[in-house]
PDB file of C-alpha atoms in Angstrom:
ATOM      1  CA  GLU A   1       0.000   0.000   0.000  1.00  0.00           C
ATOM      2  CA  THR A   2       1.376   3.373  -0.960  1.00  0.00           C
ATOM      3  CA  LEU A   3       1.226   6.523   1.127  1.00  0.00           C
ATOM      4  CA  HIS A   4      -1.345   7.919  -1.324  1.00  0.00           C
ATOM      5  CA  ASP A   5      -3.597   4.869  -0.807  1.00  0.00           C
ATOM      6  CA  TYR A   6      -3.230   5.181   2.939  1.00  0.00           C
ATOM      7  CA  ALA A   7      -4.143   8.890   2.864  1.00  0.00           C
ATOM      8  CA  ARG A   8      -7.198   8.182   0.700  1.00  0.00           C
ATOM      9  CA  ASP A   9      -8.293   5.519   3.189  1.00  0.00           C
ATOM     10  CA  VAL A  10      -7.893   7.905   6.143  1.00  0.00           C
ATOM     11  CA  ILE A  11      -9.935  10.613   4.383  1.00  0.00           C
ATOM     12  CA  PHE A  12     -12.643   8.109   3.480  1.00  0.00           C
ATOM     13  CA  ARG A  13     -12.882   6.772   7.034  1.00  0.00           C
ATOM     14  CA  ALA A  14     -13.077  10.298   8.439  1.00  0.00           C
ATOM     15  CA  LYS A  15     -15.952  11.136   6.096  1.00  0.00           C
ATOM     16  CA  VAL A  16     -18.031   8.050   6.806  1.00  0.00           C
ATOM     17  CA  HIS A  17     -17.419   7.981  10.548  1.00  0.00           C
ATOM     18  CA  GLY A  18     -18.132  11.711  10.781  1.00  0.00           C
ATOM     19  CA  ASN A  19     -21.609  11.284   9.255  1.00  0.00           C
ATOM     20  CA  ASN A  20     -23.065   9.188  12.011  1.00  0.00           C
ATOM     21  CA  PRO A  21     -25.815   8.932  13.295  1.00  0.00           C
ATOM     22  CA  PHE A  22     -28.279   9.839  10.555  1.00  0.00           C
ATOM     23  CA  LYS A  23     -31.392  11.745  11.659  1.00  0.00           C
ATOM     24  CA  LEU A  24     -34.420  10.664   9.610  1.00  0.00           C
ATOM     25  CA  SER A  25     -36.655  13.403   8.226  1.00  0.00           C
ATOM     26  CA  LYS A  26     -39.831  11.440   9.050  1.00  0.00           C
ATOM     27  CA  ARG A  27     -40.703   8.598  11.383  1.00  0.00           C
ATOM     28  CA  PRO A  28     -40.904   5.151   9.791  1.00  0.00           C
ATOM     29  CA  LEU A  29     -44.352   3.572   9.712  1.00  0.00           C
ATOM     30  CA  ASP A  30     -42.716   0.397  10.986  1.00  0.00           C
ATOM     31  CA  SER A  31     -39.034   0.071  11.905  1.00  0.00           C
ATOM     32  CA  LYS A  32     -39.032  -3.336  10.188  1.00  0.00           C
ATOM     33  CA  THR A  33     -39.426  -1.541   6.840  1.00  0.00           C
ATOM     34  CA  LEU A  34     -36.051   0.219   7.213  1.00  0.00           C
ATOM     35  CA  LYS A  35     -33.429  -0.776   4.653  1.00  0.00           C
ATOM     36  CA  VAL A  36     -29.883   0.572   4.778  1.00  0.00           C
ATOM     37  CA  SER A  37     -27.329   0.170   2.015  1.00  0.00           C
ATOM     38  CA  ILE A  38     -23.963   1.519   0.985  1.00  0.00           C
ATOM     39  CA  GLY A  39     -23.441   1.644  -2.739  1.00  0.00           C
ATOM     40  CA  ASN A  40     -25.378  -1.368  -4.004  1.00  0.00           C
ATOM     41  CA  VAL A  41     -24.720  -3.459  -0.904  1.00  0.00           C
ATOM     42  CA  ALA A  42     -27.559  -3.983   1.579  1.00  0.00           C
ATOM     43  CA  LEU A  43     -26.480  -3.905   5.209  1.00  0.00           C
ATOM     44  CA  ALA A  44     -27.810  -6.360   7.775  1.00  0.00           C
ATOM     45  CA  GLY A  45     -29.056  -4.821  10.957  1.00  0.00           C
ATOM     46  CA  ASN A  46     -31.510  -3.678  13.559  1.00  0.00           C
ATOM     47  CA  THR A  47     -31.897  -7.141  15.097  1.00  0.00           C
ATOM     48  CA  GLY A  48     -30.192  -6.370  18.408  1.00  0.00           C
ATOM     49  CA  SER A  49     -27.242  -8.593  17.529  1.00  0.00           C
ATOM     50  CA  ALA A  50     -23.648  -7.520  18.171  1.00  0.00           C
ATOM     51  CA  THR A  51     -22.971  -8.158  14.480  1.00  0.00           C
ATOM     52  CA  ASP A  52     -25.641  -5.715  13.248  1.00  0.00           C
ATOM     53  CA  GLN A  53     -24.217  -3.324  10.678  1.00  0.00           C
ATOM     54  CA  TRP A  54     -26.772  -0.678  11.599  1.00  0.00           C
ATOM     55  CA  SER A  55     -29.391   0.055  14.234  1.00  0.00           C
ATOM     56  CA  TYR A  56     -32.438   2.284  14.548  1.00  0.00           C
ATOM     57  CA  ASP A  57     -33.135   4.368  17.644  1.00  0.00           C
ATOM     58  CA  SER A  58     -36.867   5.124  17.614  1.00  0.00           C
ATOM     59  CA  SER A  59     -36.718   7.573  20.527  1.00  0.00           C
ATOM     60  CA  ASN A  60     -34.335   9.853  18.599  1.00  0.00           C
ATOM     61  CA  ASN A  61     -35.442   8.761  15.098  1.00  0.00           C
ATOM     62  CA  VAL A  62     -31.862   8.061  13.989  1.00  0.00           C
ATOM     63  CA  VAL A  63     -30.037   5.297  12.154  1.00  0.00           C
ATOM     64  CA  THR A  64     -26.528   4.546  13.362  1.00  0.00           C
ATOM     65  CA  ILE A  65     -24.121   2.614  11.185  1.00  0.00           C
ATOM     66  CA  ASN A  66     -21.830   0.291  13.131  1.00  0.00           C
ATOM     67  CA  TRP A  67     -18.668   0.799  11.106  1.00  0.00           C
ATOM     68  CA  ASP A  68     -16.728  -1.770  13.137  1.00  0.00           C
ATOM     69  CA  THR A  69     -18.887  -4.514  11.580  1.00  0.00           C
ATOM     70  CA  ILE A  70     -18.396  -3.347   7.970  1.00  0.00           C
ATOM     71  CA  ASN A  71     -15.455  -4.154   5.718  1.00  0.00           C
ATOM     72  CA  THR A  72     -14.773  -0.594   4.537  1.00  0.00           C
ATOM     73  CA  SER A  73     -11.982  -1.753   2.227  1.00  0.00           C
ATOM     74  CA  GLN A  74     -14.754  -2.916  -0.132  1.00  0.00           C
ATOM     75  CA  LEU A  75     -16.339   0.562  -0.279  1.00  0.00           C
ATOM     76  CA  ASN A  76     -15.573   3.421  -2.632  1.00  0.00           C
ATOM     77  CA  ILE A  77     -15.462   7.058  -1.633  1.00  0.00           C
ATOM     78  CA  ALA A  78     -18.279   7.780  -4.128  1.00  0.00           C
ATOM     79  CA  ASP A  79     -20.621   5.148  -2.616  1.00  0.00           C
ATOM     80  CA  ARG A  80     -23.814   6.635  -1.202  1.00  0.00           C
ATOM     81  CA  ILE A  81     -25.453   5.629   2.030  1.00  0.00           C
ATOM     82  CA  THR A  82     -29.146   5.003   1.370  1.00  0.00           C
ATOM     83  CA  ILE A  83     -31.813   4.649   4.041  1.00  0.00           C
ATOM     84  CA  GLU A  84     -35.243   3.585   2.782  1.00  0.00           C
ATOM     85  CA  TYR A  85     -38.429   3.217   4.792  1.00  0.00           C
ATOM     86  CA  ARG A  86     -42.204   3.551   4.582  1.00  0.00           C
ATOM     87  CA  VAL A  87     -44.020   6.462   6.191  1.00  0.00           C
ATOM     88  CA  SER A  88     -47.696   7.115   6.792  1.00  0.00           C
ATOM     89  CA  ARG A  89     -49.455   9.390   4.336  1.00  0.00           C
TER      90      ARG A  89
END
C-alpha cells in the first residue's frame, strides 16, 4: 500500500465515521421496513445482535451505522449511504 492509498483511506474513514448517526426526516411507519445500504450493498441490521451493521433508535429517530462490523476496504469514496423506509401518508 502506498502513502497515497493510505491517505485516501484515512480521508474516506473520516468522512463516513463523521456522518453518524443519521437523523431521519420522518418517522418510519414500521421500523421493520427500514433498509440501509452503501453503494449497491444492503447492510444487515436492527436485530439487536452484536454483528448488526446498523441500528435504529426510535426515541431519537436516527439510524446509526456500526462501522466496526463493515469491511470498509470494499467501499468506494463515491458510494452513497441510502436509508429507505415507509411512512404514513
